[in-house]
Amino acid sequence: MATPGGPRPGNFPPNYSTNTLANNMQNLQINQQQSNNPRGDAPRPPHAAPPGQQPQPFGGNRPRAPPPGVFPRGPVPTNGASQTTLPWNPASTLTSPSSVFQPPPSFIMRTPPPVALASSAGGPVPPPPGAAPLTGPGTRPQPFISAPLTSVPPVLPQMSTSGPSNNGPTAFSSWPSQGGPHFPPAMAGTPQPPAGPPQLPTLMTSGPSAQPLQMRPYFRSPAGASPVTGQPAPPFSAPTQSMHQPSGSPHGMQAWPPQPGQVAPHPPVPGPMQQQRMYGMLPAPPPLPNQSMSLSHTGQSKIDPNQIPRPIRSSSVIIHETRQGNQSSPPPPATSDYIVKDTGNCSPRHMRCTINQIPCTVDVLSTSSMQLALLVQPLALPHPSEEPIQVVDFGENGPVRCSRCKGYINPFMKFIDQGRRFICNLCGFTDETPSDYHCNLGPDGRRRDADERPELCRGTVEFVATKEYMVREPMPAVFFFLIDVSMSAIQTGATAAACSAINQVIDDLPEGPRTMVGIATFDSSIHFYNLKRALQQPLMLIVPDVQDVYTPLQSDIIVHLSECRQHLELLLESIPTMFQNNRTTDSAFGAAIKAAFLAMKSSGGKLLVFQSVLSSIGIGSLSAREAEGRSNKTAGEKEAQKLLQPVDKTLKTMAIEFAEYQVCVDLFITTQTYVDIASISVVTRTTGGQVYYYYPFSALSDPAKLYNDLRWNVTRPQGFEAVMRVRCSQGIQVQEYFGNFCKRIPTDVDLPAIDCNKTIMVTLKHDDKLQEGSECAFQCALLYTTVYGQRRIRVSTLSLPCTTMLSNLFRSADLDTQFACVLKQVASEIPSAPLTQVREQATNVCINILHSYRKFCATASSSGQLILPEALKLLPLYTLALLKSIGLRADGRVDDRSFWINYVSPLSTPLAIPLVYPRMITIHDLDEKDLDDSPIPSPVPLSSEDISDEGIYLLENGEDCLIYVGNSASPDILQQLFGISSIEEIPNQYVLQQYDNPLSKKLNDVVNEIRRQRCSYLRLKLCRKGDPSGMMFFSYMVEDKTPSGLSYVEFLVHIHRQIQSKMA
Amino acid sequence: MAAPELVQTDPEGIEGIRMTWNNWPRTKVEASKCVIPIAASIQPIRPHVDLHVLPYIPLRCKSCSSVLNPFCRVDFTALLWICPFCFQRNHFPQHYNSISQTNLPAELYPNFSSIEYAIPNYPQNPQNYNSVPVVPPTPIYLFVIDTCVIEEELDFAKSALKRAIGMLPDNAMVGFISYGTQVQLHELGFLEMSKVYVFRGSKELSKDQVLEQLGLSSTGGRRAGTGVQKPGGQLSPTAGSVNTGINRFLLPASECEYTLNSLLDELGTDQWPVAPGNRALRCTGVALSVAAGLLGASTVGTGARIIALVGGPCTEGPGAIGSKDLSDPVRSHKDLDKDAAPFFKKSVHFYEELGKQLVSQGHVLDVFASALDQVGIAEMKVAIERTGGLVVLAESFGHSVFKDSFKHIFEDGEQSLGLSFNGTLEINCSKEIKIQGILGPCTSLEKKGPAVANTAIGQGNTTAWKMCGLDRNTCLTVFFDVSSSEKSDPSGTNPQLYIQFLTSYQSSDGQTRLRVTTVTRRWVDSAVGTEDLVQGFDQEAAAVVMARLVSYKMEMEEAFDATRWLDRNLIRLCSKFGDYRKDDPTSFTLNPSFSLFPQFMFNLRRSQFVQVFNNSPDETAYFRILLNREIISNATVMIQPSLISYSFNSLPAPALLDVSSIAADRILLLDSYFSVVIFHGMTIAQWRNMGYQNQPEHQAFAHLLQAPHDDAQLIVRDRFPVPRLVVCDQHGSQARFLLAKLNPSATYSNVHEMAAGSDVIFTDDVSLQVFIDHLQRLAVQAS
C-alpha cells in the first residue's frame, strides 16, 4: 500500500464467500437440492448469504408497514414511538383481514376491580357449568374444547375449522358478535376458584372506575355453583390447559373476553380509536410517545389473549443506516431482517447496546432499572446485500491510535488545528496526527479525505496488523479431531457418525498450505495417528498412561492437510471397523483432550472432540453424580444446583492452560447417557468453543446434523488466537465480560478461537457523568488471525447520544438485546443459586423495569392499567417464556439444563429470542399459503389453544425442531409430508425427506430456510399427542398454564399486581 | 613354532575348570600365605567332544542332594552309593539294579567327570514345570532400538536387525521396541495398521504400571479386553499361559517377519527436537523398564532376552547418566573418583532394581552400544552382568565390531554361541571348603548353607546362583576358602577334596539340561613344604583371578590403590615361592610354574583394567564385564597380548611383547583380545604401497602380506565380541594400538641404543626389565 491507511476495498475478509457459505446449509445431507434455497440466492451479491441472517420471523411489534389507520400517528417512527392500547374487544381491530398480527400493536388489559366483583354478584349471566374458561379468552378457536361448546351451536363450527390456521382473523372477527354471547354460559360452568378473593383486592382496587362489573358473575357464580373450595383448576382446564393457579390472578383475565356484551361503557372500538384514546390518557408528552402498551382494567375491557403483545414478524427487509444526519439511528430489532449501511456507527450485528441512548448519570440508569450492556459479535455474518468490511493497511506503522488509551482511529475522532492534531473520542486526549496521515480539514471541520478513508467514515473496519501485534508468526489453521471409540460409542454408531462427518468435512476445511489436521481416538487410552505421507499406512500411537498424559510424537501427529488427505480418509473409514470389537467401556476423556492439547501446544488450533460416554478414568475423570443425586434425594434437593457446577477444578485448570496456548475445544456430545456437561463444558467455555449435544443419540437421524454442525463449525468465518477489548468514552467503563473465553487480565478477553456465531456480553458501568448532548462511544477491537494466516484487527465503533431523560431511555431501549442480557445473566446464575431465587430474579428484572416506567414515565395513567413501554412490551412474554425454559425448570435432566446454560453463554441476540420463545408455524397448509418473500409462514402463538387436532405444526428454537402431528391430521397430508398413511406410523427417529409433491417440497424449503437463518441444521423430531414426544412439544407452549407456571395472561396480571404493590 | 598360547592343549578339559591352585593348602592360615586366593574359573556349559548327554533324571544324594558321580563309592552288592560330600549312604533305585563293576551307568565313568542330563521335567525347579507336560517354551527376543541417532546409524542398526530377524528360528517369539525421547512399544499382532504404545521417557514405570497400561494386568482387570482382539487369536507356543494378551506384542518370528521388516523400513530417527547445544533426549532407562515390564507378562520360566541397541547416553528419565547440556561432559573416572558424577549413583541404583526384576523373571539384558560418546555401560553393567547379558561396545552400528558380533549371536551350528536361558548353578563341596562367592555374570540366589564363607566376594552368601543368560563361553570365577577348623580332621583319612558344580539351564533349543561336573583335588600340607603347592599352581589362572579380583576391589573399595596392592602381592608371592638368598637380588630365581607370573602382573599393572584413566568408565566397565565372563586363555590375552612376527627370513613366530620386536622388514600381529593389530614395518609398507605384491615375481611378498590377515581372521571369527581389526603401518597414527601394548624397553631416553629400523615409545613407564629388577630386590629383602 502506497498510502498508509489507504482503503483496500477489494480486500475484504476472504471468509465471506457466497458460495461456500450458502452451501453450508444447502448441502444438507438429506433432501438436498441445489436450488433448495427457498430464498433463491441467485440474485445475491457476492459476499454474503450466510445462513442465519434472514429476516427473523418474529419481527417484533414494531410494524414496518402498518396498514393505514392502525397507527394513530403515522409519521412517528414505529419503534417505540407509537403508543397503542390494546383494544379490550379484540374483534373489532381484527376485522381487517389483511394480515394476521400486524395491526394490533397494543392493547389494554383490564383487570376487574374488586368492586366489580362485589357488585356483579348477581350478575345477569347465569353461568352454565361445564364451559371451559379458555374458550372465552381464546378468541382463538379451541378445537379441543368439545363438551362445553356443544351448547353453542353457531359458533362451534367456525371455531374448530379455523382453529388450526393460527390466529386467524376470520375466526376472531366473528367471535365477538356470535360467540360472545354464548360464552358466558360456557364459562359459568367452570367452578372458578374461590381462591381468588384474597388476591383480588390488590389486583383490582386500582381500577379507577368500577365499571367492569361484568367480571363478577363469572367468578361468583361458579364459586357459588360449584362445591369446590379453593382449588381452581379442574373445570377450567377443560382440554389441555390448566390455567389455574391458586393465586387467583386469573380471575380478571378469564373474565374479560367472554363478556363482550357486558362491556357497556366501551363498546368494541376499532384499534386506532383505542390507541388514540389511550394515548391521550398518558401524561407528559415527551415520554408518552414511548409507552405503547398498557394493561388496564378500565371497566369496559378485559384482557383479550389474542391481543396481548406477541412477537410479530415484519414482512419486509429493513434498510438500516447506522447514522443519519450525524445522529445515531436506533437499530432495527435483532430478530428482524435488515440490511445495514455503515454510515459511521458499526452495524448492530457487531455491537448492540441494551439502550440506544446512554444515561448521563448512574442515577438515571439505576432509576430505569434497566441494564447498560453491550452485546458484541465481532465477526457476525453480514447480510448478503451489505457492503463488505473494508480492510485498511497502514503499512509498517500500523493503525493510528490514541497514544493514551490506545483507542483506534475512528470516525468520531475529532481533527483540529488544521488536522494536525486530533481529539480521541474515547479518552479525550489530544494527539498529534502522524505526519504521513495528515490531511487538511474542510469547511465542515471534517478531514477532506474523510469519506475516502474507511476508518474515518465506517463504523467497522479491519486493520492489517503489523509485527507489533504478533508474539509469533500467525498460527496455522489447525483442526484436531478426537473421537470416542469406547464400546458404547461404537455400538451406538456415534463413532461411525463422527468419522463419516469428519471425512465429508475434510474437503471443506480451508484450502491452502496453512491448514493442518490431526486425529486421535480414545477409550481407556488415547490413540494418536501418524498421518505422514511417507508412511505406507497410518501409524497408531497409543498413550496408555491416562493419569499423566503426553504427546507421543513431536511432529507428524498434526500434518498439512494436503500431505495426508488420503491417509486421513482411509483412516476415517477404517476406525469404526478397527474398533468394532472394542470392549472397553471406560473413557479417558480428560486425559484425551489433555494429550491432544499437548500435541497442539506448539501451534494452537481447534480441538473437535466427539464424546459419547462419561469420562471415567484418567485425569479429569468424573462420576455419575446425577444418579447419586437422585438416589440421595434429600441432599440432592437441597443443593440441586450443585450438579450444574463443575465437580472440581481439574478441567478448569486444564482449560486455562489450553487457552493460554490458543487451543479451542468444541465438544460434540453424541450420547445416550449422562456425561456431566456441567463439568466438561468448562473446557469449551474457557477456550472459546462450544458444546453440541445430541441426546439421545440416534444413529439414524443425528449423523446428518452432526455433519452439518461440524461443517458449519469449520467453514464459518472465524479467527484464531484472538484478543478482544472494548473501550468506552470517559465516564463509562467496562464492568465485566460474559461469554466463552478466557480472561487473564481484567481489560482483555482471550479467545483461542472466535467465530461469527460467538457473542460476548459486556456490562458497563458509570465512573463519571456524561455530558447531555454529547455522544458516548464504544469501541470493540478484536485482534485475530484469519484461517489464512493474516493477522487483523477488527475495530467496531458505536457512538450513541447521551441523555438525562428517563423517557428517552425507555424509548430507545432495545428489547432483544436487553432480554438477551437478562437471559445470559440468569443462565450464569443458575448453577450457583437455588432455582426459586433465580426465577424470582428473572421476574424481578421485568417487574422493576416496568415499575420504573410506570412510576416515572406513565404517572398520569390509571394505576389499574398495566402500562408497557412500547419498546419493551414483549418483556413480560419473554420473561415468562424464560421461566419456562429448560434451564429454569426443575424437572429437566441435569445434562439438558447444563447444555442449555452453556448454549446461552455465547448466544447471539437474534438466536437468544427463539431459544426462549420458539417459532411455531403450521405446515399442513403450507401449500395453501401464498408467501411472497419468505417461505416461512407467519408464526403461531405458543399456546395450546392454537394447536388443532387436525393440524401439523413445526416448532423450532434454533437448535431443535419439533414437528407436531395432531391426532386427526389428514392421512393425505401425512402421506404427502412424511410418506406414512396414519399417525400410528410416526417414527421415533425422524429424517426429513422430500417426496414428490408440493407440500413436501414446501416443508423442505421451510426447514432449509430455517436452517439457514439459524445457522443450525436443527434436530428434527416428530411428536404426537399422548406420547413423550408430545409432552415435550407442549412443554414449549409457554403461554399455557402449566402445573408450575402461569399462563401468559396470568403472568401479566401477576406482573401488574407486583407493580401496583410497589407503587403503593 | 607358535606361541604357547596358541598351541595350548585343552587346559580346561571336559570339566571346563581351571583353578589357581590345583593342590590345596589345608588350613586357612596356609591358604592366606599362598597370596593368590584359591579360586576356580568354571565354564559351566562348555561344549566338549566327549561330553555325554543322558536322557534321564540324575540320582541325588538324599541328604545333600548332590548328584551321583564318579567319585562316589559304590557298593554293587548292596546297591548303595556313598556321597563323597556328606558321606550319606544312598540306595540305588530299582532301575539301577543291573549295575555292576562292568556295567556302569555313564555318570559313574571316571572320565565323565562332567556329564549332562537332558530332562523334560526337572524336579529341581518344580515351580516352573508343574505336573502338566509342557511344550518347551520358546525363547523370546525383545529388540529395543535407539532412534536418537543419525539417519545413517539407524540404517545400519535396522539392517542388522533385519538380518537378525531372518536368522531367528521360526518359533522364536519376537517383540519390538523403539525409543528416543519416548518409548514406542510396537503391537505386532495388530493387523489393521501399525500400532504403537507410547510411553513417556521421563517417568519411571513399575512393572505393574507397564502391564496395566498395556492391558496385560492380571489383577485389576479394568482394562481387560483393551484394544482390539484379533478374531480367533491363534495360540502361541506359550500355550497354557493365561496371559494371552502378550501375544499382541510377541509373535513367532515366522509370523511377524514381514510386519517387522516393513515396520523397520518405516522407522525413522527420533523426531523430538534437540535444542542446540544439547544432547538428544534419550530414555534408555524407561525403554528397558518397559521391555522388562512387558516380559513380566510372559510365562514364568520362558527364556527371554532384551536386546538393546543403544546409540548414545541416556539423558531422560530414570537411568540418565548425564545432563542434557552438551557442555557438561559425560562423567569420567575422575568425576567418579571425586564423587562429581551427580547422576551416577541414581542411575546405578535404577539398573540394580531393573536387574533384580529381570533376574526374578529370569530374563536377560543384552546391550549393543555403538556411539562415539559413552552410553552408560558403566551404569548398566550391574543389570547386564547380573542377568548374564552380552555386551558389545562399538563406535558405530556400521562397524564390524557391532555388525559381526550382532550377527554372531543369532548364528547357528558351529559358530553358535549356544545362548541358553534360565541357568542355575549350585555348588556342593567337601565340608572343609567354604565358598566366598562368584565374580562373573550371575546373581546370588541367597541359598544359605554350611558351605557359605563368612566373607563374600562378588555374588556371595549362597551356594546357588542364577544365570538368566549363559552361553558356551560363559565363565565364572568361584572363590573358595578353607575352613579354619579343619585342623582336627585327620589328614590322612581324606587326602582328596571334592567339588560338584550343578548347572541346570534351558538350552537354545528349549530343552532343559543339567550339567554335572564333579572335580577332585588334593589337599597338601604346605607346612611340610611348598613343593606340591608350586606344582599345582596355574599361573595363567592365577593372573586372571588376580585381574578379576583387582578389578572387583577397584570397584568396591574406595581409594583402593590397585597397583600397590598388586605389587605387594607379587612381592609376597615371590618372597614365599622364589629361590633366593636373602638380600641378594641376583640370586633370585623362580620355579617355572611361576616364571611367567611377574610378567603377567607387569602387564596387568599397565592394562586397561588397572590404568583406567586412559579409558572412559564405559570402556572400563565393558572390559571388566568381558574379563569376568571370558575363559582363562582369552582373559590372559586381555592382560598380556600375544605378538607374532612375520618376515621373509623365518616362519611366523611369537615375538617378545616388546618395542624391540618392531622392525622395518617385519609384519607384526598383535592380539590384545579387544583389538587385533596388523602392523607393517616401514619397509614392508613402502613395498606394499609400491604394489610389489601385485607383481608375479614378488608372490612371496604377497604371501607374506596375506599371512597375518589370514591368522587375524581366524582369531576374529571365533571371538565374541568380535575384536576390532586394526591394520596399520609403522609411524602411522593407528600404530598406537600396538605401541601401547609393548614393553617400553626403548624410549626417548635410550633411543641411541636402539638398532636402526626399530622404534621407540614415548613414555615414562618403566620397562619390564626395570620392573623385574625392582621385584627381585624387594622380594629378597622382605621379611
Coordinates of C-alpha atoms in Angstrom, one line a residue, chain B residues 222-371:
Chain B
R222 CA -10.3 -52.7 34.3
R223 CA -8.5 -52.9 31.0
A224 CA -9.3 -56.4 30.4
G225 CA -10.1 -56.6 26.8
T226 CA -8.5 -53.3 26.0
G227 CA -7.5 -52.9 22.4
V228 CA -8.8 -54.8 19.6
Q229 CA -8.8 -58.5 19.9
K230 CA -7.8 -60.4 16.9
P231 CA -10.6 -62.6 15.9
G232 CA -9.7 -66.2 16.6
G233 CA -6.4 -65.2 18.0
Q234 CA -4.1 -68.1 17.5
L235 CA -2.4 -69.9 20.3
S236 CA 1.2 -69.2 20.6
P237 CA 3.8 -71.7 21.7
T238 CA 3.4 -70.2 25.1
A239 CA 0.1 -72.0 25.3
G240 CA -1.1 -72.8 28.7
S241 CA -0.4 -69.4 29.9
V242 CA -3.2 -67.2 30.9
N243 CA -1.7 -64.0 29.6
T244 CA -2.6 -64.4 26.1
G245 CA -2.6 -60.7 25.8
I246 CA 1.1 -60.7 25.5
N247 CA 0.6 -62.3 22.1
R248 CA -0.3 -58.9 20.8
F249 CA 3.2 -57.8 21.3
L250 CA 5.3 -61.0 20.9
L251 CA 4.8 -63.1 17.8
P252 CA 6.7 -66.0 16.4
A253 CA 9.4 -64.8 14.1
S254 CA 7.8 -66.6 11.1
E255 CA 4.6 -64.7 11.5
C256 CA 5.9 -61.2 12.2
E257 CA 9.0 -61.1 10.0
Y258 CA 7.1 -59.3 7.2
T259 CA 5.5 -56.9 9.7
L260 CA 8.8 -56.2 11.4
N261 CA 10.6 -55.6 8.2
S262 CA 8.1 -53.1 6.9
L263 CA 8.0 -51.6 10.3
L264 CA 11.7 -51.2 10.2
D265 CA 11.5 -49.7 6.8
E266 CA 9.3 -47.0 8.1
L267 CA 11.1 -46.5 11.3
G268 CA 12.7 -43.1 11.3
T269 CA 15.0 -41.3 13.6
D270 CA 13.5 -39.7 16.7
Q271 CA 11.6 -36.6 15.8
W272 CA 11.7 -34.8 19.1
P273 CA 13.7 -31.7 18.6
V274 CA 17.1 -31.4 20.2
A275 CA 17.8 -27.9 21.4
P276 CA 21.1 -26.5 20.2
G277 CA 23.9 -27.3 22.4
N278 CA 22.0 -30.1 24.0
R279 CA 22.2 -33.9 23.8
A280 CA 19.3 -35.7 22.3
L281 CA 16.7 -36.7 24.9
R282 CA 17.1 -40.4 25.1
C283 CA 15.2 -42.5 27.6
T284 CA 17.1 -45.8 27.6
G285 CA 16.1 -46.4 31.2
V286 CA 12.4 -46.3 30.6
A287 CA 12.7 -48.2 27.4
L288 CA 14.4 -51.0 29.3
S289 CA 11.9 -50.9 32.1
V290 CA 9.0 -51.1 29.6
A291 CA 10.7 -54.1 27.9
A292 CA 11.2 -55.7 31.3
G293 CA 7.7 -55.0 32.3
L294 CA 6.3 -56.4 29.1
L295 CA 8.3 -59.6 29.6
G296 CA 6.9 -59.7 33.1
A297 CA 3.7 -60.8 31.5
S298 CA 5.3 -63.8 29.8
T299 CA 5.0 -67.2 31.2
V300 CA 7.3 -67.9 34.2
G301 CA 10.3 -69.8 33.1
T302 CA 10.3 -68.6 29.5
G303 CA 13.7 -67.6 28.5
A304 CA 13.8 -64.1 27.1
R305 CA 16.4 -61.6 26.0
I306 CA 16.1 -57.9 25.8
I307 CA 18.4 -57.0 23.0
A308 CA 19.1 -53.3 23.3
L309 CA 20.8 -51.3 20.5
V310 CA 21.9 -48.1 22.2
G311 CA 23.2 -45.2 20.3
G312 CA 24.1 -42.7 22.9
P313 CA 23.8 -41.6 26.5
C314 CA 20.6 -41.8 28.4
T315 CA 19.6 -38.2 29.3
E316 CA 16.0 -38.5 30.1
G317 CA 14.1 -40.2 32.9
P318 CA 15.4 -42.8 35.2
G319 CA 18.8 -44.2 34.4
A320 CA 20.0 -40.9 32.9
I321 CA 23.7 -40.8 33.1
G322 CA 24.4 -37.2 32.3
S323 CA 22.8 -33.8 31.8
K324 CA 21.1 -32.7 28.6
D325 CA 23.6 -29.9 28.2
L326 CA 26.4 -30.8 25.8
S327 CA 28.8 -28.5 27.7
D328 CA 28.6 -30.9 30.6
P329 CA 30.7 -33.9 29.6
V330 CA 29.6 -37.3 30.5
R331 CA 31.2 -38.5 33.7
S332 CA 34.8 -39.6 33.6
H333 CA 36.7 -41.8 36.0
K334 CA 38.0 -38.6 37.6
D335 CA 34.4 -37.5 38.2
L336 CA 33.5 -40.8 39.7
D337 CA 36.6 -40.7 42.0
K338 CA 35.8 -37.2 43.1
D339 CA 32.1 -38.1 43.5
A340 CA 31.4 -35.4 40.9
A341 CA 29.0 -37.5 38.8
P342 CA 25.6 -36.5 40.1
F343 CA 23.7 -38.9 38.0
F344 CA 25.9 -42.0 38.6
K345 CA 24.6 -43.4 41.8
K346 CA 20.9 -42.8 41.0
S347 CA 21.4 -44.4 37.6
V348 CA 23.2 -47.4 39.0
H349 CA 20.5 -47.9 41.6
F350 CA 17.9 -47.8 38.8
Y351 CA 19.7 -50.5 36.9
E352 CA 20.2 -52.5 40.0
E353 CA 16.5 -52.6 40.5
L354 CA 15.9 -53.4 36.9
G355 CA 18.5 -56.2 37.1
K356 CA 16.6 -57.6 40.1
Q357 CA 13.4 -57.5 38.3
L358 CA 14.9 -59.2 35.3
V359 CA 16.6 -61.9 37.4
S360 CA 13.3 -62.6 39.2
Q361 CA 11.7 -63.0 35.8
G362 CA 14.7 -65.0 34.5
H363 CA 15.3 -62.7 31.6
V364 CA 18.5 -61.3 30.1
L365 CA 19.6 -57.8 29.1
D366 CA 22.0 -57.6 26.2
V367 CA 23.4 -54.2 25.3
F368 CA 24.9 -53.3 22.0
A369 CA 26.2 -49.9 22.3
S370 CA 27.5 -48.0 19.3
A371 CA 28.4 -44.5 19.9

